[in-house]
Tab-separated table of C-alpha atoms and ligand atoms in Angstrom:
chain	number	residue	atom	x	y	z
A	1	MET	CA	-13.642	-72.527	-75.268
A	2	LEU	CA	-14.472	-76.180	-74.641
A	3	ILE	CA	-11.579	-76.580	-72.181
A	4	ALA	CA	-12.744	-73.488	-70.273
A	5	GLN	CA	-16.270	-74.948	-70.112
A	6	ILE	CA	-14.972	-78.295	-68.838
A	7	VAL	CA	-12.842	-76.558	-66.168
A	8	PHE	CA	-15.811	-74.389	-65.171
A	9	ILE	CA	-18.242	-77.326	-64.897
A	10	ALA	CA	-15.674	-79.351	-62.897
A	11	LEU	CA	-15.183	-76.392	-60.510
A	12	LEU	CA	-18.941	-75.995	-60.101
A	13	VAL	CA	-19.531	-79.713	-59.437
A	14	ILE	CA	-16.688	-79.885	-56.881
A	15	ALA	CA	-17.916	-76.746	-55.080
A	16	ILE	CA	-21.548	-77.916	-54.913
A	17	THR	CA	-20.541	-81.436	-53.804
A	18	LEU	CA	-18.321	-80.138	-50.993
A	19	PHE	CA	-20.968	-77.653	-49.874
A	20	SER	CA	-23.730	-80.299	-49.788
A	21	ARG	CA	-21.468	-82.649	-47.807
A	22	GLN	CA	-20.849	-79.977	-45.201
A	23	VAL	CA	-24.536	-79.032	-45.038
A	24	ARG	CA	-25.447	-82.702	-44.470
A	25	LYS	CA	-22.987	-82.809	-41.562
A	26	ILE	CA	-24.529	-79.712	-39.992
A	27	ARG	CA	-28.012	-81.211	-40.396
A	28	ARG	CA	-26.805	-84.440	-38.741
A	29	ASN	CA	-25.288	-82.444	-35.869
A	30	ILE	CA	-28.522	-80.510	-35.328
A	31	LEU	CA	-30.513	-83.742	-35.281
A	32	LEU	CA	-28.287	-85.079	-32.479
A	33	GLY	CA	-30.501	-83.002	-30.198
A	34	ARG	CA	-33.625	-84.282	-28.470
A	35	ASP	CA	-36.744	-84.554	-30.561
A	36	GLU	CA	-39.206	-81.723	-30.067
A	37	GLN	CA	-42.538	-81.409	-31.813
A	38	ILE	CA	-43.162	-77.902	-33.137
A	39	SER	CA	-46.810	-77.257	-33.597
A	40	GLY	CA	-49.330	-74.497	-33.979
A	41	ASN	CA	-49.853	-71.121	-35.546
A	42	ARG	CA	-48.161	-71.444	-38.899
A	43	TRP	CA	-49.337	-67.984	-39.862
A	44	LYS	CA	-47.541	-66.410	-36.911
A	45	ARG	CA	-44.412	-68.394	-37.719
A	46	TRP	CA	-44.404	-67.218	-41.357
A	47	LYS	CA	-45.017	-63.677	-40.164
A	48	ASN	CA	-41.901	-63.966	-37.985
A	49	VAL	CA	-39.884	-65.217	-40.965
A	50	LEU	CA	-41.076	-62.310	-43.122
A	51	LEU	CA	-40.602	-59.616	-40.476
A	52	LEU	CA	-37.470	-60.808	-38.685
A	53	ALA	CA	-35.464	-62.788	-41.264
A	54	PHE	CA	-36.496	-61.096	-44.528
A	55	GLY	CA	-37.487	-57.697	-43.132
A	56	GLN	CA	-34.759	-57.527	-40.432
A	57	LYS	CA	-37.262	-55.754	-38.205
A	58	LYS	CA	-35.260	-55.932	-34.971
A	59	MET	CA	-32.113	-54.650	-36.661
A	60	PHE	CA	-33.804	-51.277	-37.164
A	61	ARG	CA	-33.686	-50.478	-33.468
A	62	ASN	CA	-30.233	-49.158	-34.275
A	63	TRP	CA	-30.412	-47.315	-37.611
A	64	ILE	CA	-26.808	-46.947	-38.748
A	65	PRO	CA	-25.697	-50.597	-38.527
A	66	ALA	CA	-29.173	-51.612	-39.775
A	67	ILE	CA	-28.858	-49.635	-43.011
A	68	LEU	CA	-25.292	-50.812	-43.587
A	69	HIS	CA	-26.356	-54.399	-42.925
A	70	LEU	CA	-29.263	-53.928	-45.347
A	71	PHE	CA	-26.830	-52.995	-48.151
A	72	VAL	CA	-24.792	-56.150	-47.544
A	73	TYR	CA	-27.952	-58.281	-47.273
A	74	LEU	CA	-29.497	-56.868	-50.471
A	75	GLY	CA	-26.139	-57.165	-52.188
A	76	PHE	CA	-26.027	-60.833	-51.252
A	77	ILE	CA	-29.554	-61.533	-52.511
A	78	ILE	CA	-29.741	-59.343	-55.622
A	79	ILE	CA	-26.253	-59.837	-57.006
A	80	ASN	CA	-27.056	-63.566	-57.058
A	81	LEU	CA	-29.209	-62.814	-60.150
A	82	GLU	CA	-26.064	-61.696	-61.889
A	83	ILE	CA	-24.248	-64.836	-60.662
A	84	LEU	CA	-26.918	-66.881	-62.460
A	85	GLU	CA	-25.865	-65.331	-65.783
A	86	ILE	CA	-22.184	-65.916	-65.006
A	87	ILE	CA	-22.832	-69.590	-64.191
A	88	LEU	CA	-24.875	-70.153	-67.359
A	89	ASP	CA	-22.203	-68.373	-69.433
A	90	GLY	CA	-19.569	-70.628	-67.874
A	91	ILE	CA	-21.518	-73.815	-68.611
A	92	LEU	CA	-22.659	-72.887	-72.136
A	93	GLY	CA	-19.518	-71.027	-73.207
A	94	THR	CA	-21.520	-67.853	-73.950
A	95	HIS	CA	-20.908	-64.221	-73.013
A	96	ARG	CA	-23.651	-62.174	-71.319
A	97	LEU	CA	-26.290	-64.763	-72.157
A	98	PHE	CA	-29.289	-62.678	-71.026
A	99	LEU	CA	-28.368	-59.625	-73.142
A	100	PRO	CA	-30.276	-60.494	-76.374
A	101	TYR	CA	-33.442	-61.394	-74.404
A	102	ILE	CA	-33.661	-58.263	-72.235
A	103	LYS	CA	-31.555	-55.831	-74.243
A	104	PRO	CA	-33.548	-52.632	-73.450
A	105	VAL	CA	-33.373	-53.145	-69.682
A	106	TYR	CA	-30.050	-54.987	-69.448
A	107	PRO	CA	-27.890	-51.879	-68.752
A	108	ALA	CA	-30.387	-50.731	-66.124
A	109	PHE	CA	-30.173	-54.089	-64.322
A	110	ILE	CA	-26.366	-54.215	-64.381
A	111	SER	CA	-26.195	-50.544	-63.328
A	112	ALA	CA	-28.416	-51.360	-60.324
A	113	PHE	CA	-26.109	-54.274	-59.405
A	114	GLU	CA	-23.112	-51.958	-59.711
A	115	VAL	CA	-24.651	-49.353	-57.401
A	116	LEU	CA	-25.341	-52.145	-54.944
A	117	ALA	CA	-21.750	-53.370	-55.291
A	118	VAL	CA	-20.461	-49.896	-54.380
A	119	LEU	CA	-22.822	-49.753	-51.373
A	120	VAL	CA	-21.631	-53.203	-50.244
A	121	ILE	CA	-17.988	-52.031	-50.487
A	122	LEU	CA	-18.888	-48.933	-48.479
A	123	ALA	CA	-20.833	-50.862	-45.824
A	124	CYS	CA	-18.164	-53.564	-45.424
A	125	SER	CA	-15.418	-50.926	-45.132
A	126	ILE	CA	-17.357	-49.130	-42.376
A	127	PHE	CA	-17.964	-52.442	-40.589
A	128	LEU	CA	-14.226	-53.159	-40.732
A	129	ILE	CA	-13.465	-49.720	-39.279
A	130	ARG	CA	-16.062	-50.203	-36.507
A	131	ARG	CA	-14.604	-53.563	-35.539
A	132	ASN	CA	-10.883	-52.900	-35.895
A	133	ILE	CA	-10.314	-49.167	-35.427
A	134	LEU	CA	-13.257	-47.821	-33.438
A	135	HIS	CA	-13.390	-51.034	-31.343
A	136	VAL	CA	-17.182	-51.018	-30.817
A	137	ARG	CA	-17.635	-52.468	-27.336
A	138	ARG	CA	-19.833	-55.443	-28.195
A	139	PHE	CA	-17.156	-56.810	-30.530
A	140	GLU	CA	-14.492	-56.641	-27.832
A	141	ASN	CA	-15.696	-59.315	-25.395
A	142	PRO	CA	-13.270	-62.155	-24.522
A	143	GLU	CA	-15.185	-64.639	-26.728
A	144	MET	CA	-14.536	-62.399	-29.766
A	145	THR	CA	-10.809	-63.061	-30.093
A	146	CYS	CA	-8.978	-65.528	-32.383
A	147	TRP	CA	-11.232	-67.267	-34.934
A	148	PRO	CA	-14.493	-65.312	-34.315
A	149	ARG	CA	-12.660	-62.026	-34.923
A	150	ARG	CA	-10.791	-63.386	-37.945
A	151	ASP	CA	-13.987	-64.913	-39.335
A	152	ALA	CA	-15.866	-61.605	-39.207
A	153	ASN	CA	-12.955	-59.765	-40.856
A	154	ASN	CA	-12.447	-62.497	-43.479
A	155	ILE	CA	-16.012	-62.210	-44.686
A	156	LEU	CA	-15.961	-58.420	-44.875
A	157	ILE	CA	-12.679	-58.369	-46.787
A	158	PHE	CA	-13.903	-61.178	-49.018
A	159	GLU	CA	-17.096	-59.318	-49.903
A	160	ILE	CA	-15.110	-56.200	-50.795
A	161	ILE	CA	-12.799	-58.233	-53.066
A	162	LEU	CA	-15.746	-59.955	-54.794
A	163	MET	CA	-17.454	-56.631	-55.486
A	164	LEU	CA	-14.208	-55.057	-56.786
A	165	LEU	CA	-13.753	-58.015	-59.138
A	166	PHE	CA	-17.328	-57.605	-60.376
A	167	LEU	CA	-16.711	-53.917	-61.117
A	168	THR	CA	-13.316	-54.622	-62.775
A	169	MET	CA	-14.948	-57.261	-64.972
A	170	ASN	CA	-17.639	-54.820	-66.127
A	171	ALA	CA	-15.208	-51.913	-66.629
A	172	SER	CA	-12.821	-53.949	-68.811
A	173	ASP	CA	-15.787	-55.460	-70.694
A	174	GLN	CA	-17.110	-51.962	-71.456
A	175	ALA	CA	-13.644	-50.800	-72.599
A	176	LEU	CA	-13.485	-53.786	-74.988
A	177	GLN	CA	-16.980	-52.918	-76.277
A	178	MET	CA	-15.792	-49.391	-77.045
A	179	LYS	CA	-12.941	-50.892	-79.102
A	180	HIS	CA	-15.470	-53.193	-80.918
A	181	TYR	CA	-13.253	-56.080	-79.936
A	182	GLY	CA	-14.203	-59.766	-80.544
A	183	HIS	CA	-17.454	-60.975	-79.001
A	184	TYR	CA	-17.743	-58.029	-76.597
A	185	TYR	CA	-21.019	-56.795	-78.109
A	186	PRO	CA	-22.426	-53.404	-77.025
A	187	THR	CA	-24.561	-53.685	-73.930
A	188	GLY	CA	-25.329	-49.997	-73.312
A	189	SER	CA	-23.596	-48.007	-70.575
A	190	PHE	CA	-23.324	-49.236	-67.000
A	191	LEU	CA	-23.630	-46.461	-64.451
A	192	ILE	CA	-20.494	-46.987	-62.356
A	193	THR	CA	-18.074	-48.678	-64.732
A	194	HIS	CA	-18.718	-46.724	-67.945
A	195	PRO	CA	-16.623	-43.691	-66.881
A	196	ILE	CA	-13.834	-46.017	-65.689
A	197	ALA	CA	-13.954	-47.901	-69.027
A	198	GLN	CA	-13.267	-44.668	-70.913
A	199	HIS	CA	-9.922	-44.429	-69.113
A	200	LEU	CA	-9.179	-48.127	-69.587
A	201	GLN	CA	-9.467	-47.764	-73.374
A	202	GLN	CA	-5.811	-46.745	-73.504
A	203	ILE	CA	-4.789	-50.275	-72.471
A	204	SER	CA	-4.085	-52.822	-75.232
A	205	PRO	CA	-6.959	-55.191	-76.150
A	206	GLY	CA	-4.892	-58.241	-75.131
A	207	LEU	CA	-4.348	-56.846	-71.642
A	208	LEU	CA	-7.996	-55.807	-71.372
A	209	VAL	CA	-9.174	-59.314	-72.301
A	210	GLY	CA	-6.792	-60.668	-69.646
A	211	LEU	CA	-8.252	-58.231	-67.100
A	212	GLU	CA	-11.848	-59.083	-68.039
A	213	ARG	CA	-11.341	-62.882	-68.109
A	214	GLY	CA	-9.117	-62.805	-65.046
A	215	SER	CA	-11.678	-60.906	-62.953
A	216	TRP	CA	-14.516	-63.089	-64.356
A	217	TRP	CA	-12.752	-66.297	-63.279
A	218	LEU	CA	-11.584	-64.913	-59.940
A	219	HIS	CA	-15.081	-63.582	-59.243
A	220	ILE	CA	-16.854	-66.891	-59.848
A	221	ALA	CA	-14.084	-68.928	-58.159
A	222	GLY	CA	-14.382	-66.536	-55.195
A	223	VAL	CA	-18.152	-67.015	-55.061
A	224	LEU	CA	-17.750	-70.820	-55.045
A	225	PHE	CA	-15.057	-70.571	-52.370
A	226	PHE	CA	-17.343	-68.289	-50.331
A	227	LEU	CA	-20.118	-70.898	-50.639
A	228	ASN	CA	-17.829	-73.485	-49.076
A	229	TYR	CA	-16.526	-71.128	-46.428
A	230	LEU	CA	-20.052	-70.418	-45.151
A	231	PRO	CA	-20.647	-73.719	-43.295
A	232	TYR	CA	-17.442	-73.162	-41.276
A	233	SER	CA	-18.375	-69.591	-40.437
A	234	LYS	CA	-20.913	-67.712	-38.320
A	235	HIS	CA	-22.100	-66.382	-41.684
A	236	PHE	CA	-24.047	-69.581	-42.188
A	237	HIS	CA	-26.741	-67.543	-40.415
A	238	ILE	CA	-27.647	-66.027	-43.790
A	239	LEU	CA	-29.253	-69.395	-44.566
A	240	LEU	CA	-30.306	-70.642	-41.120
A	241	ALA	CA	-31.888	-67.393	-39.895
A	242	PHE	CA	-34.969	-68.329	-41.944
A	243	PRO	CA	-35.743	-71.758	-40.413
A	244	ASN	CA	-34.637	-70.464	-37.019
A	245	THR	CA	-37.199	-67.662	-36.975
A	246	TYR	CA	-39.865	-70.092	-38.223
A	247	TYR	CA	-39.222	-72.610	-35.444
A	248	ALA	CA	-38.598	-70.041	-32.682
A	249	SER	CA	-40.756	-70.398	-29.588
A	250	LEU	CA	-44.121	-68.599	-29.714
A	251	GLU	CA	-44.672	-68.983	-25.971
A	252	PRO	CA	-44.684	-65.819	-23.844
A	253	LYS	CA	-41.052	-64.882	-23.282
A	254	SER	CA	-41.276	-65.186	-19.520
A	255	GLN	CA	-42.664	-68.734	-19.599
A	256	MET	CA	-40.262	-71.430	-18.493
A	257	PRO	CA	-41.130	-74.707	-20.237
A	258	LEU	CA	-42.365	-77.498	-17.974
A	259	MET	CA	-40.479	-80.754	-17.847
A	260	ALA	CA	-43.161	-83.008	-19.274
A	261	ASP	CA	-41.312	-86.096	-17.986
A	262	ILE	CA	-41.835	-85.207	-14.351
A	263	VAL	CA	-45.110	-83.247	-14.381
A	264	PRO	CA	-47.305	-86.238	-13.324
A	265	GLU	CA	-44.963	-87.049	-10.430
A	266	VAL	CA	-44.861	-83.436	-9.223
A	267	ARG	CA	-48.673	-83.155	-9.421
A	268	SER	CA	-49.091	-86.305	-7.366
A	269	MET	CA	-46.456	-85.108	-4.823
A	270	MET	CA	-48.352	-81.851	-4.396
A	271	GLY	CA	-51.655	-83.660	-3.996
A	272	LEU	CA	-53.043	-82.252	-7.259
A	273	GLU	CA	-55.385	-84.208	-9.495
A	274	ALA	CA	-53.784	-86.020	-12.425
A	275	ASP	CA	-53.928	-84.084	-15.664
A	276	ASP	CA	-55.140	-86.377	-18.476
A	277	SER	CA	-52.976	-84.597	-21.019
A	278	GLN	CA	-49.839	-85.524	-19.032
A	279	SER	CA	-49.261	-89.238	-18.698
A	280	ALA	CA	-46.252	-90.777	-16.971
A	281	PRO	CA	-43.327	-91.327	-19.350
A	282	ALA	CA	-42.630	-94.874	-20.537
A	283	SER	CA	-38.998	-94.567	-19.458
A	284	PRO	CA	-37.242	-92.083	-17.187
A	285	PRO	CA	-35.435	-89.171	-18.888
A	286	VAL	CA	-31.718	-89.665	-19.609
A	287	HIS	CA	-30.961	-86.472	-17.722
A	288	PHE	CA	-32.954	-83.863	-15.848
A	289	GLY	CA	-32.122	-80.732	-17.797
A	290	ALA	CA	-29.093	-80.798	-20.065
A	291	ARG	CA	-25.557	-81.977	-19.407
A	292	ASP	CA	-24.483	-82.017	-23.026
A	293	VAL	CA	-25.816	-81.021	-26.435
A	294	PHE	CA	-27.594	-84.406	-26.780
A	295	ASP	CA	-29.940	-83.307	-23.964
A	296	LEU	CA	-30.882	-80.063	-25.686
A	297	SER	CA	-33.622	-79.952	-28.299
A	298	TRP	CA	-32.743	-79.858	-32.026
A	299	ARG	CA	-34.301	-76.388	-31.965
A	300	HIS	CA	-31.635	-75.130	-29.525
A	301	LEU	CA	-28.931	-76.635	-31.721
A	302	LEU	CA	-30.381	-75.028	-34.856
A	303	ALA	CA	-30.256	-71.725	-32.954
A	304	ALA	CA	-26.568	-72.299	-32.123
A	305	TYR	CA	-25.778	-72.574	-35.836
A	306	SER	CA	-27.972	-69.528	-36.587
A	307	CYS	CA	-26.223	-67.171	-34.178
A	308	THR	CA	-24.618	-64.245	-36.012
A	309	GLU	CA	-22.321	-63.449	-33.054
A	310	CYS	CA	-23.583	-59.871	-33.258
A	311	GLY	CA	-23.429	-59.525	-29.441
A	312	ARG	CA	-26.677	-57.573	-29.092
A	313	CYS	CA	-27.730	-60.080	-26.418
A	314	THR	CA	-24.500	-59.623	-24.465
A	315	ALA	CA	-24.688	-55.824	-24.734
A	316	ALA	CA	-28.177	-55.929	-23.166
A	317	CYS	CA	-27.397	-58.560	-20.503
A	318	PRO	CA	-27.460	-56.977	-17.010
A	319	ALA	CA	-25.183	-59.691	-15.640
A	320	ASN	CA	-22.586	-58.904	-18.308
A	321	GLN	CA	-22.982	-55.168	-17.803
A	322	THR	CA	-22.232	-55.514	-14.115
A	323	GLY	CA	-18.982	-57.345	-14.833
A	324	LYS	CA	-20.169	-60.940	-14.311
A	325	LYS	CA	-18.638	-63.660	-16.420
A	326	LEU	CA	-21.878	-64.436	-18.299
A	327	SER	CA	-22.200	-63.563	-21.994
A	328	PRO	CA	-25.287	-64.994	-23.733
A	329	ARG	CA	-23.466	-64.801	-27.080
A	330	LYS	CA	-20.747	-67.054	-25.644
A	331	ILE	CA	-23.412	-69.555	-24.553
A	332	MET	CA	-24.501	-69.898	-28.193
A	333	MET	CA	-20.912	-70.020	-29.486
A	334	ASP	CA	-19.940	-72.674	-26.906
A	335	THR	CA	-22.960	-74.800	-27.808
A	336	ARG	CA	-21.968	-74.672	-31.461
A	337	ASP	CA	-18.297	-75.419	-30.663
A	338	ARG	CA	-19.234	-78.458	-28.563
A	339	LEU	CA	-21.575	-79.670	-31.299
A	340	GLU	CA	-18.818	-79.305	-33.893
A	341	GLU	CA	-16.453	-81.231	-31.601
A	342	ILE	CA	-18.976	-84.057	-31.343
A	343	GLY	CA	-19.484	-83.949	-35.131
A	344	ARG	CA	-15.732	-84.418	-35.664
A	345	ASN	CA	-15.756	-87.293	-33.144
A	346	ILE	CA	-18.543	-88.991	-35.161
A	347	ASP	CA	-16.705	-88.379	-38.459
A	348	MET	CA	-13.615	-90.023	-37.018
A	349	HIS	CA	-15.205	-93.060	-35.324
A	350	GLY	CA	-18.431	-93.609	-37.307
A	351	SER	CA	-20.515	-92.954	-34.151
A	352	PHE	CA	-19.973	-90.896	-31.028
A	353	VAL	CA	-17.295	-92.262	-28.720
A	354	ASP	CA	-17.455	-90.825	-25.200
A	355	ASP	CA	-14.719	-88.203	-24.907
A	356	GLY	CA	-15.282	-87.625	-21.206
A	357	LYS	CA	-16.463	-84.071	-21.863
A	358	SER	CA	-19.776	-82.264	-21.848
A	359	LEU	CA	-21.161	-78.825	-22.610
A	360	LEU	CA	-20.302	-77.977	-18.999
A	361	ASN	CA	-16.617	-78.126	-19.966
A	362	TYR	CA	-17.327	-75.102	-22.150
A	363	ILE	CA	-19.825	-73.208	-19.993
A	364	SER	CA	-18.930	-72.779	-16.337
A	365	GLU	CA	-21.276	-72.937	-13.354
A	366	GLU	CA	-20.263	-69.358	-12.558
A	367	GLU	CA	-21.666	-68.206	-15.908
A	368	LEU	CA	-24.862	-70.212	-15.489
A	369	ARG	CA	-25.536	-68.918	-11.994
A	370	ALA	CA	-24.992	-65.307	-13.034
A	371	CYS	CA	-28.126	-65.306	-15.205
A	372	THR	CA	-31.071	-63.392	-13.732
A	373	THR	CA	-33.522	-64.876	-16.309
A	374	CYS	CA	-34.518	-61.318	-17.217
A	375	GLN	CA	-35.031	-62.245	-20.913
A	376	ALA	CA	-33.220	-59.177	-22.229
A	377	CYS	CA	-31.062	-61.391	-24.478
A	378	VAL	CA	-34.156	-63.081	-25.932
A	379	GLU	CA	-35.791	-59.724	-26.565
A	380	GLU	CA	-32.710	-58.312	-28.295
A	381	CYS	CA	-31.779	-61.159	-30.622
A	382	PRO	CA	-32.527	-60.155	-34.238
A	383	VAL	CA	-33.039	-63.777	-35.300
A	384	SER	CA	-35.170	-64.971	-32.357
A	385	ILE	CA	-32.568	-66.981	-30.507
A	386	SER	CA	-32.995	-67.704	-26.825
A	387	PRO	CA	-29.647	-68.202	-25.053
A	388	LEU	CA	-31.717	-68.331	-21.868
A	389	ALA	CA	-33.392	-71.582	-22.973
A	390	ILE	CA	-29.982	-73.297	-22.989
A	391	ILE	CA	-28.925	-71.649	-19.710
A	392	LEU	CA	-32.084	-72.921	-18.005
A	393	GLU	CA	-31.611	-76.483	-19.249
A	394	LEU	CA	-27.999	-76.568	-18.042
A	395	ARG	CA	-28.978	-75.055	-14.719
A	396	ARG	CA	-31.723	-77.629	-14.334
A	397	TYR	CA	-29.113	-80.338	-14.716
A	398	LEU	CA	-26.852	-78.710	-12.127
A	399	VAL	CA	-29.683	-78.382	-9.615
A	400	MET	CA	-31.714	-81.527	-10.188
A	401	GLU	CA	-29.039	-84.042	-11.062
A	402	ALA	CA	-25.589	-82.803	-10.130
A	403	SER	CA	-26.925	-81.268	-6.870
A	404	SER	CA	-24.517	-78.447	-7.484
A	405	THR	CA	-26.144	-75.464	-5.847
A	406	PRO	CA	-24.935	-72.789	-3.424
A	407	GLN	CA	-25.962	-73.240	0.198
A	408	GLU	CA	-28.354	-70.254	0.025
A	409	TRP	CA	-30.265	-71.851	-2.822
A	410	ASN	CA	-30.653	-75.125	-0.904
A	411	ALA	CA	-32.263	-73.268	1.998
A	412	MET	CA	-34.653	-71.620	-0.476
A	413	PHE	CA	-35.522	-74.970	-2.112
A	414	THR	CA	-36.312	-76.503	1.280
A	415	SER	CA	-38.580	-73.559	2.111
A	416	ILE	CA	-40.414	-73.866	-1.203
A	417	GLU	CA	-40.882	-77.591	-0.626
A	418	ASN	CA	-42.118	-77.139	2.962
A	419	ASN	CA	-43.871	-73.756	2.839
A	420	GLY	CA	-44.723	-73.187	-0.846
A	421	ALA	CA	-42.641	-69.972	-0.743
A	422	PRO	CA	-38.941	-69.061	-0.553
A	423	TRP	CA	-39.324	-67.825	3.038
A	424	THR	CA	-38.983	-69.886	6.177
A	425	PHE	CA	-42.457	-69.047	7.560
A	426	PRO	CA	-45.307	-71.569	7.345
A	427	PRO	CA	-48.112	-70.403	5.009
A	428	ASP	CA	-50.566	-69.699	7.873
A	429	GLU	CA	-48.108	-67.285	9.532
A	430	ARG	CA	-47.416	-65.352	6.362
A	431	GLY	CA	-49.687	-62.421	7.224
A	432	GLN	CA	-48.342	-61.925	10.761
A	433	TRP	CA	-45.698	-59.416	9.710
A	434	ALA	CA	-48.535	-57.125	8.555
A	435	SER	CA	-50.122	-57.019	12.035
A	436	ARG	CA	-46.958	-55.362	13.348
A	437	LEU	CA	-47.455	-52.552	10.849
A	438	ALA	CA	-50.868	-51.628	12.267
B	501	SF4	S1	-31.747	-63.786	-19.327
B	501	SF4	FE1	-29.747	-64.147	-18.378
B	501	SF4	S2	-28.351	-64.215	-20.085
B	501	SF4	FE2	-30.215	-63.286	-20.840
B	501	SF4	S3	-29.902	-61.081	-20.594
B	501	SF4	FE3	-30.934	-61.765	-18.749
B	501	SF4	S4	-29.270	-62.233	-17.330
B	501	SF4	FE4	-28.344	-62.108	-19.360
B	502	SF4	S1	-27.845	-64.915	-29.776
B	502	SF4	FE1	-28.776	-63.444	-31.177
B	502	SF4	S2	-28.257	-61.437	-30.300
B	502	SF4	FE2	-26.885	-62.928	-29.386
B	502	SF4	S3	-25.062	-62.898	-30.633
B	502	SF4	FE3	-26.360	-64.548	-31.423
B	502	SF4	S4	-27.568	-63.581	-33.013
B	502	SF4	FE4	-26.681	-61.903	-31.841
């Protein structure tokens, strides 16, 4: 038993160390973004966390995937209680540690976990069918090939295997209890596995112990592997959705944030009085808008890691629907990919060494210009991500710094500058068209 405990503790320590190292890297990557003070209305922020992250409010606009997702989500949260017992058993060399303390309700708890395990298997199987056989449209966009597709499938298959191992472990344990074998003390019947255990009784005790121990070890090793897979996967959203909804913008969705760095200059150019709350910056901004992830705020970068790649934003995007190249989901995926690339550069050199690239190597001008700023993607996102915020920052860079704008836009900018409107008429002639209507 002692050797098993030592192996278990070593496995646990290695898994937690590797996971924390990866989480620290992700935190470092997020903090590569510009500083942004988040202030105000804590109550509203917590309400968003409760409704959107915990309550999955926006998911319920579409009932079927919402209920299936709820099974997987509850499975993830509630079955962790059972993992706690497994971990303590592994460390202390015990078997079903909690049983003596909660004996009357123990079978009810495990039965509830088993029902949940079956629902998770069902939900994950349906998700696999939707993605791979029914080819639901929002999972078929060009950005959903290669790793993103494999990643989604990996997790679903992995969850099914973990749940099957959990059920096998309980079924063989119950069969051993029926044979009054060794330390497999009676626990009471578990709802799903008790009938299966009755059939398993015909197997020899040695084989049953092998089945029970084998599925116990594979289950916990799988959970620890899953923990370390998360930071490399879009499924890291199960952790980051909570801070992301807390820090999400509370401004009205249609409000484009001002560039604080240039507000005093613009006010003086337009002959407006200086606003005391806006003083001139001590040093000019590195870039107008964003050329790379360093120019985005840490909040945008947190959002990139929180994206679930569900594609609800892309499905609602009018530009995408009309065949344009823009996909708001891809904007978030590209931001994360570029950030990961920079993270690897830092890991290799100790600090960032210019690689001659930028976020604009991932996101094309054609995509950026296709956005109508309609906010449909922002409205749809179940975890309060705004792909538009990143699009606007990149577009600001293209317009204000790279001077990369179509000819038609330049004419409009000149009119706004000269006439205060996109049209070529001076302001005092603006009403003349109406006189012709009389
Ligand atoms: S704001 Fe832009 S990216 Fe978002 S849905 Fe509208 S057009 Fe698409
Ligand atoms: S931005 Fe939001 S809606 Fe779009 S894919 Fe990511 S999580 Fe889904």
